[in-house]
Tab-separated table of C-alpha atoms in Angstrom:
chain	number	residue	atom	x	y	z
A	1	MET	CA	18.906	-18.703	6.189
A	2	ARG	CA	20.903	-20.881	3.983
A	3	VAL	CA	24.591	-21.572	4.784
A	4	LYS	CA	25.492	-22.765	1.353
A	5	PRO	CA	24.088	-21.538	-2.054
A	6	LEU	CA	21.504	-24.013	-3.562
A	7	VAL	CA	21.770	-24.787	-7.164
A	8	LEU	CA	19.036	-26.552	-9.182
A	9	VAL	CA	20.454	-28.806	-11.983
A	10	VAL	CA	18.176	-29.457	-14.758
A	11	ASP	CA	19.678	-32.017	-17.058
A	12	ASP	CA	18.680	-35.446	-18.504
A	13	ASP	CA	22.131	-36.686	-18.638
A	14	LEU	CA	22.885	-38.557	-15.491
A	15	GLU	CA	26.540	-38.537	-15.827
A	16	ILE	CA	26.493	-34.759	-16.224
A	17	ARG	CA	24.467	-34.309	-13.063
A	18	ARG	CA	26.951	-36.771	-11.133
A	19	PHE	CA	29.782	-34.761	-12.327
A	20	LEU	CA	28.399	-31.454	-11.413
A	21	ARG	CA	27.213	-32.842	-8.077
A	22	TRP	CA	30.745	-34.144	-7.413
A	23	GLY	CA	32.437	-30.849	-8.459
A	24	LEU	CA	30.131	-28.258	-7.136
A	25	THR	CA	29.593	-29.890	-3.635
A	26	ARG	CA	33.209	-29.796	-3.132
A	27	LEU	CA	33.190	-26.183	-3.973
A	28	GLY	CA	30.690	-25.254	-1.252
A	29	TYR	CA	27.275	-25.694	-3.059
A	30	ASP	CA	24.172	-27.729	-2.256
A	31	LEU	CA	22.367	-29.196	-5.246
A	32	VAL	CA	18.830	-30.512	-6.239
A	33	GLU	CA	18.396	-32.095	-9.523
A	34	ALA	CA	15.711	-32.792	-12.191
A	35	GLU	CA	15.962	-34.638	-15.505
A	36	ARG	CA	12.895	-33.235	-17.154
A	37	GLY	CA	11.862	-29.617	-17.737
A	38	ALA	CA	8.425	-29.719	-15.955
A	39	GLU	CA	9.990	-31.318	-12.960
A	40	GLY	CA	12.693	-28.606	-12.972
A	41	VAL	CA	9.933	-25.844	-12.924
A	42	GLU	CA	8.341	-27.558	-9.952
A	43	LEU	CA	11.506	-27.761	-7.999
A	44	ALA	CA	12.331	-24.236	-8.713
A	45	ARG	CA	8.954	-23.216	-7.185
A	46	ARG	CA	9.335	-25.463	-4.262
A	47	GLU	CA	13.005	-24.766	-3.435
A	48	ASN	CA	13.577	-21.197	-4.601
A	49	PRO	CA	17.213	-21.931	-5.567
A	50	ASP	CA	20.008	-19.448	-5.707
A	51	ALA	CA	20.756	-20.286	-9.318
A	52	ILE	CA	19.717	-22.692	-11.968
A	53	LEU	CA	21.856	-24.737	-14.536
A	54	LEU	CA	19.552	-25.524	-17.366
A	55	ASP	CA	20.422	-27.923	-20.175
A	56	VAL	CA	19.018	-26.650	-23.471
A	57	MET	CA	18.074	-30.094	-24.736
A	58	LEU	CA	15.529	-31.912	-22.511
A	59	PRO	CA	13.146	-34.882	-23.245
A	60	ASP	CA	9.808	-33.128	-22.445
A	61	MET	CA	10.675	-29.639	-23.725
A	62	THR	CA	13.547	-27.423	-24.608
A	63	GLY	CA	15.566	-25.645	-22.055
A	64	LEU	CA	14.518	-22.361	-23.791
A	65	GLU	CA	10.979	-23.238	-23.096
A	66	VAL	CA	11.722	-24.024	-19.460
A	67	GLY	CA	13.484	-20.797	-19.332
A	68	ALA	CA	10.510	-18.865	-20.605
A	69	GLN	CA	8.304	-20.423	-17.989
A	70	LEU	CA	10.675	-19.658	-15.270
A	71	THR	CA	11.298	-16.015	-16.307
A	72	GLY	CA	7.590	-15.417	-16.931
A	73	ASP	CA	6.677	-16.386	-13.256
A	74	PRO	CA	7.062	-13.342	-11.138
A	75	ALA	CA	8.208	-15.560	-8.155
A	76	LEU	CA	10.932	-17.142	-10.180
A	77	ALA	CA	12.022	-14.460	-12.603
A	78	GLU	CA	14.859	-13.120	-10.413
A	79	ILE	CA	16.560	-16.423	-10.113
A	80	PRO	CA	19.595	-16.504	-12.522
A	81	ILE	CA	19.611	-19.139	-15.072
A	82	LEU	CA	22.914	-20.407	-16.637
A	83	PHE	CA	22.226	-22.551	-19.681
A	84	LEU	CA	24.377	-25.652	-20.375
A	85	SER	CA	24.597	-27.164	-23.867
A	86	ALA	CA	26.618	-28.933	-26.244
A	87	LEU	CA	25.127	-26.583	-28.959
A	88	ALA	CA	27.529	-23.681	-29.354
A	89	ASP	CA	26.012	-21.939	-32.201
A	90	LEU	CA	25.188	-18.086	-31.834
A	91	ASN	CA	21.482	-18.414	-32.525
A	92	THR	CA	21.050	-20.701	-29.511
A	93	LYS	CA	23.104	-18.645	-27.253
A	94	ALA	CA	21.266	-15.397	-28.398
A	95	ALA	CA	17.872	-17.029	-27.712
A	96	GLY	CA	18.999	-18.000	-24.239
A	97	PHE	CA	20.195	-14.493	-23.376
A	98	ALA	CA	17.014	-13.002	-24.754
A	99	LEU	CA	14.861	-15.178	-22.165
A	100	GLY	CA	16.873	-13.374	-19.552
A	101	GLY	CA	19.575	-16.058	-19.199
A	102	ARG	CA	22.659	-14.878	-17.151
A	103	ASP	CA	25.122	-17.097	-18.740
A	104	TYR	CA	25.726	-19.730	-21.341
A	105	LEU	CA	28.226	-22.538	-20.791
A	106	THR	CA	29.186	-24.918	-23.565
A	107	LYS	CA	29.641	-28.746	-22.568
A	108	PRO	CA	31.823	-30.268	-21.528
A	109	VAL	CA	32.139	-28.029	-18.557
A	110	ASP	CA	34.822	-27.564	-15.821
A	111	PRO	CA	33.249	-27.328	-12.233
A	112	ARG	CA	35.794	-24.696	-11.497
A	113	GLU	CA	34.560	-22.469	-14.451
A	114	VAL	CA	30.866	-23.285	-13.426
A	115	ASP	CA	31.840	-22.083	-9.865
A	116	MET	CA	33.074	-18.819	-11.077
A	117	ARG	CA	30.062	-18.114	-13.221
A	118	LEU	CA	27.687	-19.219	-10.518
A	119	LYS	CA	29.359	-16.871	-7.996
A	120	ALA	CA	29.092	-14.005	-10.362
A	121	ALA	CA	25.306	-14.645	-10.975
A	122	ILE	CA	24.466	-15.141	-7.327
A	123	VAL	CA	26.313	-12.051	-6.293
A	124	GLN	CA	24.584	-10.001	-8.938
A	125	ARG	CA	21.272	-11.479	-7.799
A	126	ARG	CA	21.967	-10.605	-4.150
A	127	LYS	CA	22.892	-7.001	-5.057
A	128	CYS	CA	19.629	-6.786	-6.856
A	129	GLN	CA	17.592	-8.108	-4.084
A	130	ALA	CA	19.564	-5.593	-1.725
A	131	MET	CA	18.596	-2.817	-4.010
A	132	GLN	CA	14.921	-3.986	-4.260
A	133	ASP	CA	14.937	-4.336	-0.362
A	134	ARG	CA	16.281	-0.735	-0.033
A	135	ALA	CA	13.666	0.630	-2.558
A	136	LYS	CA	10.812	-1.033	-0.521
A	137	TRP	CA	12.143	0.273	2.710
A	138	LEU	CA	12.323	3.799	1.276
A	139	GLU	CA	8.871	3.763	-0.182
A	140	ALA	CA	7.497	2.468	3.241
A	141	GLU	CA	9.529	5.057	5.049
A	142	ARG	CA	8.103	7.693	2.705
A	143	ASP	CA	4.677	6.598	3.244
A	144	ARG	CA	5.140	6.611	7.170
A	145	LEU	CA	6.537	10.009	7.035
A	146	TRP	CA	3.705	11.161	4.698
A	147	ARG	CA	1.227	9.796	7.048
A	148	GLU	CA	2.870	11.388	10.167
A	149	ALA	CA	2.771	14.874	8.273
A	150	MET	CA	-0.712	14.578	6.737
A	151	ILE	CA	-2.840	12.171	8.735
A	152	ASP	CA	-4.622	12.437	12.017
A	153	PRO	CA	-3.708	9.227	13.997
A	154	LEU	CA	-6.824	9.093	16.095
A	155	THR	CA	-9.521	9.277	13.332
A	156	GLY	CA	-7.362	8.317	10.313
A	157	PHE	CA	-8.676	11.567	8.672
A	158	GLY	CA	-6.322	13.986	6.999
A	159	ASN	CA	-5.164	17.072	8.843
A	160	ARG	CA	-4.877	20.913	7.771
A	161	ARG	CA	-1.764	20.229	5.710
A	162	LEU	CA	-3.671	17.626	3.718
A	163	LEU	CA	-6.667	19.900	3.282
A	164	GLU	CA	-4.484	22.686	1.992
A	165	GLN	CA	-2.724	20.180	-0.395
A	166	ARG	CA	-5.867	18.881	-1.735
A	167	ALA	CA	-7.551	22.311	-2.152
A	168	ALA	CA	-4.560	23.691	-4.071
A	169	ALA	CA	-4.957	20.679	-6.423
A	170	LEU	CA	-8.770	21.523	-6.818
A	171	PHE	CA	-8.699	25.255	-6.915
A	172	GLY	CA	-5.114	25.834	-8.234
A	173	GLY	CA	-6.487	26.664	-11.767
A	174	GLY	CA	-8.547	29.475	-10.482
A	175	PRO	CA	-12.307	30.129	-11.432
A	176	SER	CA	-11.884	29.563	-15.187
A	177	ILE	CA	-12.130	25.816	-14.559
A	178	ALA	CA	-15.643	24.406	-14.820
A	179	ARG	CA	-15.775	23.083	-11.255
A	180	HIS	CA	-17.854	23.360	-8.247
A	181	ALA	CA	-17.071	22.210	-4.680
A	182	ALA	CA	-18.215	22.380	-1.352
A	183	LEU	CA	-16.525	22.769	2.168
A	184	LEU	CA	-18.496	21.509	5.150
A	185	MET	CA	-17.282	22.561	8.589
A	186	VAL	CA	-18.529	20.345	11.258
A	187	ASP	CA	-18.460	21.057	14.994
A	188	LEU	CA	-19.787	18.772	17.812
A	189	ASN	CA	-22.246	20.585	20.197
A	190	GLY	CA	-21.182	20.408	23.771
A	191	PHE	CA	-18.344	18.059	23.207
A	192	LYS	CA	-16.416	19.417	26.174
A	193	ARG	CA	-18.943	17.623	28.579
A	194	VAL	CA	-17.729	14.191	27.241
A	195	ASN	CA	-14.234	14.910	28.352
A	196	ASP	CA	-15.404	16.573	31.650
A	197	THR	CA	-17.564	13.709	32.428
A	198	TRP	CA	-15.941	10.554	31.132
A	199	GLY	CA	-12.437	11.596	30.464
A	200	HIS	CA	-10.361	12.042	27.191
A	201	THR	CA	-10.390	8.416	26.499
A	202	ALA	CA	-14.068	8.405	26.161
A	203	GLY	CA	-13.794	11.649	24.167
A	204	ASP	CA	-11.417	9.899	21.797
A	205	HIS	CA	-13.892	7.015	21.438
A	206	VAL	CA	-16.577	9.516	20.438
A	207	LEU	CA	-14.398	11.377	17.981
A	208	LYS	CA	-13.591	8.131	16.344
A	209	ALA	CA	-17.055	7.139	16.110
A	210	VAL	CA	-18.213	10.439	14.709
A	211	ALA	CA	-15.267	10.184	11.968
A	212	GLU	CA	-16.557	6.798	10.951
A	213	ARG	CA	-20.070	8.129	10.487
A	214	ILE	CA	-18.886	11.025	8.490
A	215	ARG	CA	-16.878	8.646	6.229
A	216	HIS	CA	-19.819	6.348	5.928
A	217	GLU	CA	-22.185	9.218	5.114
A	218	MET	CA	-19.806	11.008	2.552
A	219	PRO	CA	-17.606	8.036	1.184
A	220	ASP	CA	-16.843	9.943	-2.159
A	221	ALA	CA	-15.715	13.163	-0.467
A	222	ASP	CA	-12.350	14.348	-1.851
A	223	VAL	CA	-10.942	14.541	1.630
A	224	HIS	CA	-12.014	14.101	5.178
A	225	VAL	CA	-10.158	16.349	7.562
A	226	ARG	CA	-10.003	16.510	11.443
A	227	TYR	CA	-9.579	20.266	11.674
A	228	GLY	CA	-9.341	20.800	15.498
A	229	GLY	CA	-10.258	18.940	18.653
A	230	ASP	CA	-13.910	18.303	17.821
A	231	GLU	CA	-14.057	20.129	14.341
A	232	PHE	CA	-14.156	18.404	11.071
A	233	VAL	CA	-13.984	19.399	7.411
A	234	VAL	CA	-15.319	17.704	4.506
A	235	LEU	CA	-14.327	18.824	1.016
A	236	VAL	CA	-16.484	17.588	-1.662
A	237	ASP	CA	-15.703	17.965	-5.485
A	238	TRP	CA	-18.462	18.642	-8.251
A	239	VAL	CA	-21.238	19.659	-5.782
A	240	GLU	CA	-23.753	22.286	-6.758
A	241	PRO	CA	-24.644	24.919	-4.025
A	242	ASN	CA	-28.191	23.609	-3.521
A	243	SER	CA	-26.955	19.994	-3.231
A	244	ALA	CA	-24.217	21.076	-0.753
A	245	CYS	CA	-26.766	22.457	1.605
A	246	ALA	CA	-28.806	19.342	1.389
A	247	THR	CA	-25.751	17.224	1.923
A	248	GLY	CA	-24.811	19.166	4.948
A	249	ASP	CA	-28.227	18.943	6.338
A	250	GLY	CA	-28.294	15.151	5.687
A	251	LEU	CA	-24.985	14.821	7.563
A	252	ARG	CA	-26.252	16.805	10.562
A	253	THR	CA	-29.388	14.556	10.933
A	254	ALA	CA	-27.236	11.327	10.526
A	255	LEU	CA	-24.922	12.461	13.294
A	256	GLU	CA	-27.847	13.342	15.577
A	257	GLU	CA	-29.183	9.737	14.988
A	258	MET	CA	-26.022	8.073	16.050
A	259	SER	CA	-25.208	7.193	19.749
A	260	VAL	CA	-22.092	5.833	21.363
A	261	GLU	CA	-22.386	3.471	24.185
A	262	MET	CA	-20.494	4.262	27.308
A	263	GLY	CA	-21.241	2.298	30.530
A	264	ASP	CA	-24.908	2.557	31.306
A	265	GLN	CA	-25.338	5.534	29.207
A	266	SER	CA	-25.712	6.339	25.543
A	267	ILE	CA	-23.800	9.323	24.307
A	268	HIS	CA	-25.929	11.199	21.703
A	269	VAL	CA	-24.141	13.427	19.360
A	270	SER	CA	-25.498	16.692	17.803
A	271	ALA	CA	-23.544	18.920	15.528
A	272	SER	CA	-23.673	22.355	13.835
A	273	ILE	CA	-22.341	22.586	10.283
A	274	GLY	CA	-21.400	25.527	8.132
A	275	VAL	CA	-21.268	25.177	4.223
A	276	ALA	CA	-19.366	27.305	1.862
A	277	CYS	CA	-19.309	26.573	-1.950
A	278	TYR	CA	-16.520	27.239	-4.464
A	279	PRO	CA	-16.446	29.389	-6.590
A	280	LYS	CA	-19.575	31.208	-5.526
A	281	ASP	CA	-18.404	31.923	-1.781
A	282	GLY	CA	-14.868	32.045	-2.425
A	283	GLU	CA	-11.971	31.021	-4.746
A	284	SER	CA	-9.370	30.093	-2.178
A	285	ILE	CA	-9.484	27.604	0.854
A	286	ASP	CA	-8.893	30.373	3.329
A	287	GLU	CA	-12.129	32.194	1.984
A	288	LEU	CA	-14.032	29.169	2.159
A	289	ILE	CA	-12.939	28.010	5.593
A	290	GLN	CA	-13.709	31.617	6.973
A	291	LEU	CA	-17.254	31.704	5.573
A	292	ALA	CA	-17.995	28.085	6.546
A	293	ASP	CA	-16.807	28.896	10.105
A	294	GLU	CA	-19.089	31.899	10.214
A	295	ARG	CA	-22.096	30.034	9.052
A	296	LEU	CA	-21.269	27.286	11.555
A	297	TYR	CA	-21.122	29.899	14.537
A	298	ALA	CA	-24.640	31.059	13.155
A	299	ALA	CA	-25.942	27.617	13.212
A	300	LYS	CA	-24.477	26.852	16.593
A	301	VAL	CA	-26.285	30.032	17.955
A	302	ALA	CA	-29.341	29.062	16.384
A	303	SER	CA	-29.185	25.705	17.924
A	304	THR	CA	-29.250	27.227	21.357
A	305	ARG	CA	-32.455	29.009	20.843
A	306	ARG	CA	-34.318	25.580	20.179
A	307	ARG	CA	-34.556	22.449	21.970
A	308	THR	CA	-31.657	20.251	20.750
A	309	PRO	CA	-30.888	16.605	21.498
A	310	GLN	CA	-29.262	15.873	24.894
A	311	PHE	CA	-25.659	15.113	24.658
A	312	PHE	CA	-26.218	12.337	27.315
A	313	ARG	CA	-29.088	10.173	27.744
A	314	LEU	CA	-29.599	7.139	30.221
A	315	LYS	CA	-30.035	3.717	28.394
A	316	ALA	CA	-33.677	2.582	28.464
């Protein structure tokens, strides 16, 4: 952190630079100097000064052109520019302020006046930076609180609150909206055995792997939700009922084909899935969840009547 404010002086007049160096260093400033506009822009990028004293007339370009480059660069735009010039006409001053200049001093200048103008510009810049930092912090804090309220920390999926929020956005207009959607409820078969055999750390590992596979298989879903311990909900917008059933069956197959390595065994997952469609099966999220849950239970009962993949299998 700087102890003294750093001022960049861009002026082709050596005597003016010496005079400002003599006066401003005694008033507590550090200075860097350039005699050409291009050099001044490069110094500004390298040093990031607290303020710039910029002559209007330079050998390679005008100070107004330099000012345009500085204010047009997002990394430099907030640095206050104070124009220095022997030109006192109103048009030149107006052009300087139009470019975003903070002040305009007419030569010859008194270092004490320059000091007062610099202090005002630097204080204003620091206030603006403090406000911007505060705004960024508030935005980050808002995002953090939103994630805590809406996102499951284990899987990165949404929670029930987010499901309700997204459903309200999708279905809030009622059945008059020309829209189809599907809700898929996914439940892992026999998942309790993972926790009982390997512990909850292994169970969390499996849940994360399942969530990754669901996201991979259905990347365009409107929202992915961890609904309960080993239950997931996927809400898909603009899906016809026939396509929704095929999508659910494809997801079930994809989950049965995956395995999670755990020591000398592979944990193979199987899942039951219930599908409900909007608006055919219901016009509210509660109706869709209830029906999808009933169909999920029916699928789970049916799976017990036929041979299903073992949840655990020794590695070959």
